[in-house]
PDB file of C-alpha atoms in Angstrom:
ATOM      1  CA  UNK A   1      21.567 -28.887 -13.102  1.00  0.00           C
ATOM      2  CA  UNK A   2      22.565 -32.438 -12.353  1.00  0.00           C
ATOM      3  CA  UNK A   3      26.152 -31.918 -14.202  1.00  0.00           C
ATOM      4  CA  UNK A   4      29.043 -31.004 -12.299  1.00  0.00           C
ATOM      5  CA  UNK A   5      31.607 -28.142 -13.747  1.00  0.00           C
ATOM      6  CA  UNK A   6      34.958 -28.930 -13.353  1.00  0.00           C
ATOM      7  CA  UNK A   7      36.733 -26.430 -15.301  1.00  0.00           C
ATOM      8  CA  UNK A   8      36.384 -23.360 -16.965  1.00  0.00           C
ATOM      9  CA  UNK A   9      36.089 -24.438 -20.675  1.00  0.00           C
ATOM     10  CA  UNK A  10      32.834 -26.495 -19.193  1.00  0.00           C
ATOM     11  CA  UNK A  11      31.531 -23.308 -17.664  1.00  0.00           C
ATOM     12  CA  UNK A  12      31.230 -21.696 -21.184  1.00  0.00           C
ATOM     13  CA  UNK A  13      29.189 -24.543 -22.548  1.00  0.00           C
ATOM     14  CA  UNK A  14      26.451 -24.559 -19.563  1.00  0.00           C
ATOM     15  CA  UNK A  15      23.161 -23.116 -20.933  1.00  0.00           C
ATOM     16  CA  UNK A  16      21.838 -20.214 -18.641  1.00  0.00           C
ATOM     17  CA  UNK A  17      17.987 -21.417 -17.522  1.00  0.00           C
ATOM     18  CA  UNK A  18      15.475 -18.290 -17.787  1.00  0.00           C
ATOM     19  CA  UNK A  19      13.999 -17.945 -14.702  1.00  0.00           C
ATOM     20  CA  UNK A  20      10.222 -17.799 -13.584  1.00  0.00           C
ATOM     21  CA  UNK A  21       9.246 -14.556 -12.183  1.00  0.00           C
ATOM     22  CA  UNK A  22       5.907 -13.200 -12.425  1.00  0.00           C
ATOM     23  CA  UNK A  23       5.077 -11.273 -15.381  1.00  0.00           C
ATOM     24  CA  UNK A  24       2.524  -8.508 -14.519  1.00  0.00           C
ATOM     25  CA  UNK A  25      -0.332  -6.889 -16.790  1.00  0.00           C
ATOM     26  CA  UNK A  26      -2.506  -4.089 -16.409  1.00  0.00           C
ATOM     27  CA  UNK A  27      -5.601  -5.256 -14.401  1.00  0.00           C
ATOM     28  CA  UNK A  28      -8.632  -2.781 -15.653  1.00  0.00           C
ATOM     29  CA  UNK A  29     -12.622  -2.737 -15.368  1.00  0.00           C
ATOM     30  CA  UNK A  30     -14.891  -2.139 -18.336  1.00  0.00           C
ATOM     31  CA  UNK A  31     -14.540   1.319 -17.811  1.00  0.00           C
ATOM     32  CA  UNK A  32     -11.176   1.809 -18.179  1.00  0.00           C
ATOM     33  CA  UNK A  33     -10.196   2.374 -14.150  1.00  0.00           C
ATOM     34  CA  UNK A  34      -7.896   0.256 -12.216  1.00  0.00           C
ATOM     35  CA  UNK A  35      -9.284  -0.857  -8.943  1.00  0.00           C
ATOM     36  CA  UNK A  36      -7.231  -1.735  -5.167  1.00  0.00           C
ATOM     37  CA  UNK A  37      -8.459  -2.372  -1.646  1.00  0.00           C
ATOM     38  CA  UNK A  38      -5.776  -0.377   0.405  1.00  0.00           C
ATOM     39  CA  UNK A  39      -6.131  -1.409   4.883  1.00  0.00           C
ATOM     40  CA  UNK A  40      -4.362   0.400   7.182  1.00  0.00           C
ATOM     41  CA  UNK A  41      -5.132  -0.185  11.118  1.00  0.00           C
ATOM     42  CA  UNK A  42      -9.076  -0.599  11.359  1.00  0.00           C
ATOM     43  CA  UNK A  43      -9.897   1.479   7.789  1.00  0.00           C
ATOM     44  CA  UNK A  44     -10.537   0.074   4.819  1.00  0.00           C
ATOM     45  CA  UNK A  45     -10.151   1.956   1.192  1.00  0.00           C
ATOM     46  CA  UNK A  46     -11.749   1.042  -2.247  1.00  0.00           C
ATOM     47  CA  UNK A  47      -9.517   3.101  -4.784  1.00  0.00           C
ATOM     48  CA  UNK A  48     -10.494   3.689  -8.809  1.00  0.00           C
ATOM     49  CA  UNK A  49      -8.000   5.625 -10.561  1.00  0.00           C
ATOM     50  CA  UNK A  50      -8.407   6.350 -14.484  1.00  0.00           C
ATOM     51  CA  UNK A  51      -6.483   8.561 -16.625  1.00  0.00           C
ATOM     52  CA  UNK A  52      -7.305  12.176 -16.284  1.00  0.00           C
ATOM     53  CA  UNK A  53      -6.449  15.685 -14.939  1.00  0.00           C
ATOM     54  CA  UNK A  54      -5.056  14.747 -11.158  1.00  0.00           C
ATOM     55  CA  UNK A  55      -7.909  15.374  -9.388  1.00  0.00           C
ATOM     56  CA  UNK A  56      -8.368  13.490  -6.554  1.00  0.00           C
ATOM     57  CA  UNK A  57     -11.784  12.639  -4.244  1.00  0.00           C
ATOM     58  CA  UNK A  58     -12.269  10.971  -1.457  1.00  0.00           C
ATOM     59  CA  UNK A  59     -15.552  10.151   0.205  1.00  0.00           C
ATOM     60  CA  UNK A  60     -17.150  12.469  -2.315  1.00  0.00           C
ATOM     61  CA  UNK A  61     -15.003  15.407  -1.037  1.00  0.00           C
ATOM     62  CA  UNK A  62     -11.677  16.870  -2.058  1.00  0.00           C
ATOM     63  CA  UNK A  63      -8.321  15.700  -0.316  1.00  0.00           C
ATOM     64  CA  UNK A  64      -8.222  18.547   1.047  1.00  0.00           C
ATOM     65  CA  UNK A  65     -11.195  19.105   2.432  1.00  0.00           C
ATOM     66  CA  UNK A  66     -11.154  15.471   3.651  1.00  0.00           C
ATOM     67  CA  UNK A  67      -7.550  15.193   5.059  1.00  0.00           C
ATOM     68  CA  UNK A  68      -7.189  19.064   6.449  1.00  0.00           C
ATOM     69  CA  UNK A  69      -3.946  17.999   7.916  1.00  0.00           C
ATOM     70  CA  UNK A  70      -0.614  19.126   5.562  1.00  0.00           C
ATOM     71  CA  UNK A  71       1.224  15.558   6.975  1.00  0.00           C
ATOM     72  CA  UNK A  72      -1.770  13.564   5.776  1.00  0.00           C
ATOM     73  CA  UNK A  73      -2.087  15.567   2.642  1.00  0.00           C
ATOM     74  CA  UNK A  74       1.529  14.562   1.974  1.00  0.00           C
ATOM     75  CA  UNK A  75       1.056  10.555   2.972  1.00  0.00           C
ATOM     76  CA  UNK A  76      -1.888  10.087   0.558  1.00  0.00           C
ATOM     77  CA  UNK A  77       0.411  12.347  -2.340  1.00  0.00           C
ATOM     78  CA  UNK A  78       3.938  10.192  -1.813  1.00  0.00           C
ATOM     79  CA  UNK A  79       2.986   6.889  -4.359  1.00  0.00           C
ATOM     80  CA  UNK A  80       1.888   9.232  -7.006  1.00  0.00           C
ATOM     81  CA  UNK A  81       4.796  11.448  -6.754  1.00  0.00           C
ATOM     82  CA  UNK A  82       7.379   8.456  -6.181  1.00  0.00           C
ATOM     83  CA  UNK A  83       6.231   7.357  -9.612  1.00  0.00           C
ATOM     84  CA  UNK A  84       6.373  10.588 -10.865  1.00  0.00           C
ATOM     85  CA  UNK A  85       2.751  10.539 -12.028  1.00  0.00           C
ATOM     86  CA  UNK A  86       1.363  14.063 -10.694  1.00  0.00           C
ATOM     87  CA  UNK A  87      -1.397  15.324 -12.715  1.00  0.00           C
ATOM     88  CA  UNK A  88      -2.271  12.197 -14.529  1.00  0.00           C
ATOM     89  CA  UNK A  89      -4.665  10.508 -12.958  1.00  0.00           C
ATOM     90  CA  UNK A  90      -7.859  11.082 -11.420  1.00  0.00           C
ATOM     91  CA  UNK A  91      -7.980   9.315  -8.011  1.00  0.00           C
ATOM     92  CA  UNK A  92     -11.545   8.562  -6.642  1.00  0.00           C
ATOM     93  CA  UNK A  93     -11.516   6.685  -3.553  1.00  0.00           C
ATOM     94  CA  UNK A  94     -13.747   5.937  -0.809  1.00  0.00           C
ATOM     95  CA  UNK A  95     -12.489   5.156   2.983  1.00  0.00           C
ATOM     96  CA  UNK A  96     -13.950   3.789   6.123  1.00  0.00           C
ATOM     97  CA  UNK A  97     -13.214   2.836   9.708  1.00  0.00           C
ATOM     98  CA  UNK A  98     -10.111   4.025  11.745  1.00  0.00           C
ATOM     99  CA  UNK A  99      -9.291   7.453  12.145  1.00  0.00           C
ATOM    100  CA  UNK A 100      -7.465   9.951   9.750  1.00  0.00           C
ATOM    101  CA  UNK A 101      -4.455   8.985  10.270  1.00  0.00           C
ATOM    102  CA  UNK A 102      -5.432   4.684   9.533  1.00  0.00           C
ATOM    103  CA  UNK A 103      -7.769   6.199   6.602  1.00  0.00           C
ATOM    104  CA  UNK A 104      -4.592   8.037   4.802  1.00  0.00           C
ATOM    105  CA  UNK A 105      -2.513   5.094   5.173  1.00  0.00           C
ATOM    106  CA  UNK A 106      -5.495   2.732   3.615  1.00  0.00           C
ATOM    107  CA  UNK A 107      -5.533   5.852   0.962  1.00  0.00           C
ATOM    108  CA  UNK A 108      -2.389   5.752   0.180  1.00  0.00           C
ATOM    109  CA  UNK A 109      -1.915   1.821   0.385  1.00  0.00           C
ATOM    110  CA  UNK A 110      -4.970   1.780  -2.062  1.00  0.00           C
ATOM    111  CA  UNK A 111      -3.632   4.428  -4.694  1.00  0.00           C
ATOM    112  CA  UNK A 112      -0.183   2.455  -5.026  1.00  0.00           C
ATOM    113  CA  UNK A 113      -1.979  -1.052  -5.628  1.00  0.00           C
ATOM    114  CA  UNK A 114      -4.129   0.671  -8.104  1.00  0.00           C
ATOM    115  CA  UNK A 115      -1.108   2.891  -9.785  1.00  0.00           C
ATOM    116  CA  UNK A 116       0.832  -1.404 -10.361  1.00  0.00           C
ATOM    117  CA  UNK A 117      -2.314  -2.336 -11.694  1.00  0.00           C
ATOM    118  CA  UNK A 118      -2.815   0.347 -14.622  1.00  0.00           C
ATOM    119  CA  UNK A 119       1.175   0.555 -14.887  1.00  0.00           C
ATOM    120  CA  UNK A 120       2.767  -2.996 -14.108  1.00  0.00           C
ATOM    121  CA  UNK A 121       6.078  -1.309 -14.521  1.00  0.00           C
ATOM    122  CA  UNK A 122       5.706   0.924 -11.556  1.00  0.00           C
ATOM    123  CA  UNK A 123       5.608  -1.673  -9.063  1.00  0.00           C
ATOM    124  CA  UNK A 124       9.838  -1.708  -8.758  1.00  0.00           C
ATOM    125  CA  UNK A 125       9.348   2.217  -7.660  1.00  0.00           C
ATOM    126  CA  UNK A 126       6.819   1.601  -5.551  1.00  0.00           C
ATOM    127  CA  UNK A 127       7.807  -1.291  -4.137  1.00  0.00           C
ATOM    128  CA  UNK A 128      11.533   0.010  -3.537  1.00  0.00           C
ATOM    129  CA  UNK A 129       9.926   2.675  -1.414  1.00  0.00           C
ATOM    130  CA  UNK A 130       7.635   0.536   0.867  1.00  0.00           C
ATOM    131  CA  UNK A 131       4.145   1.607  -0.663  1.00  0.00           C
ATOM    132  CA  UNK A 132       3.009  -1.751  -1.380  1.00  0.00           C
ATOM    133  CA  UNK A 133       3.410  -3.096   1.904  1.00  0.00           C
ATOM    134  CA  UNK A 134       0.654  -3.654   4.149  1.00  0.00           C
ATOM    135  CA  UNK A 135       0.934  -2.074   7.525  1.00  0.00           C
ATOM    136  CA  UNK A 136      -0.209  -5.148   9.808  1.00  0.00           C
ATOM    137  CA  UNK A 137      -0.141  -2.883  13.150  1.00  0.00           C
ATOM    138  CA  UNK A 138      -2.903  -3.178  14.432  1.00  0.00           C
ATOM    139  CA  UNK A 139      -4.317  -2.202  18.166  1.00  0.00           C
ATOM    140  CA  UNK A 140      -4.184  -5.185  20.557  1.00  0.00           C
ATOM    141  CA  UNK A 141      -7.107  -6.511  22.323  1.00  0.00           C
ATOM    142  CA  UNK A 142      -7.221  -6.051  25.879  1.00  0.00           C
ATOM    143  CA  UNK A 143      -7.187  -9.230  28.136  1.00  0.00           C
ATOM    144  CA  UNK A 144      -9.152  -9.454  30.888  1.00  0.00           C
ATOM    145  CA  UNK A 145      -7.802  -9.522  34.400  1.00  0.00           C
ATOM    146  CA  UNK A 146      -5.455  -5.960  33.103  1.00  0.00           C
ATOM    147  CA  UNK A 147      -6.419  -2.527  32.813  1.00  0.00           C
ATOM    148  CA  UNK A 148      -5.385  -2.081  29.318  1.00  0.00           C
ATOM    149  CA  UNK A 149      -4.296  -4.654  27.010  1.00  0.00           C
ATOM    150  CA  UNK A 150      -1.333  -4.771  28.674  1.00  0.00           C
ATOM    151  CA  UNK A 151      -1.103  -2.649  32.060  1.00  0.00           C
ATOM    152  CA  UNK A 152      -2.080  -3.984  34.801  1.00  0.00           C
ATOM    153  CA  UNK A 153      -4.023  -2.673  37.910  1.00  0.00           C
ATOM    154  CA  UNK A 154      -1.909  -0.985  40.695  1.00  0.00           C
ATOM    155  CA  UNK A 155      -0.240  -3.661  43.353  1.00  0.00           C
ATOM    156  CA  UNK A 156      -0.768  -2.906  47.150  1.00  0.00           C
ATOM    157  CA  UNK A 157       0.625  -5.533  49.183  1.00  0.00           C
ATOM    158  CA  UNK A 158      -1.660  -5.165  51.807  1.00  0.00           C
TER     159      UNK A 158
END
């Protein structure tokens, strides 16, 4: 756009330039499943999802069994039902490192990578409510000289 405009008339002529954004397509295996790495904190999920009845496994166990908590029960179910997708896939995932809390989070981080990947026009749901973002928190290291990574030991000034 070298041209400059200097009145309306000109303005009509200009030719609109279609822009570049990335075009997304489905991402599957050989066996028909769509495959994401979800992290959250210190765990680590591999997440397979593949059309099917809603039925959802994790570490060989049942969601519910796995995550006995209602809250994390809820965490690992919000992509699925922010895309309005209940009942429609089969989730099959498998989690390590952290605790329960972490592993729902890599769960659920997991799930919604997998969910753009089989549906490339979910990722404007998901992404508008924060399910494709990586949670980067992460516990920091303790430096030596302190008690924690932070506190330090008590002061006596004698």
């Amino acid at each position: 756009m070298s041209e400059t405009i200097n009145s309306l008339e000109e303005l009509g002529n200009v030719e609109t330039v279609v822009s570049d954004a990335p075009v997304y397509t489905q991402k599957l295996d050989a066996n028909g499943r769509a495959y994401a790495t979800g992290k959250r904190k210190d765990a680590v999920a591999r997440v397979w999802i593949k059309p099917g009845s809603g039925k959802v496994t994790i570490n060989g166990r049942e969601y519910a069994k796995y995550f006995a908590r209602p809250v994390l029960q809820m965490v690992l179910r919000q992509p699925i039902e922010a895309a309005e997708r209940k009942d429609q896939y089969d989730i099959v995932a498998t989690v390590s490192g952290g605790g329960l809390s972490g592993q729902a989070g890599a769960v659920r981080h997991g799930i919604s990578k997998a969910l753009t990947y089989f549906e490339p026009e979910l990722r404007a749901v998901l992404k508008k409510g924060g399910f494709l973002t990586r949670d980067s928190r992460v516990v920091e290291r303790k430096k030596y000289g302190k008690a924690k990574a932070r506190k330090s030991f008590q002061f006596s000034k004698r």
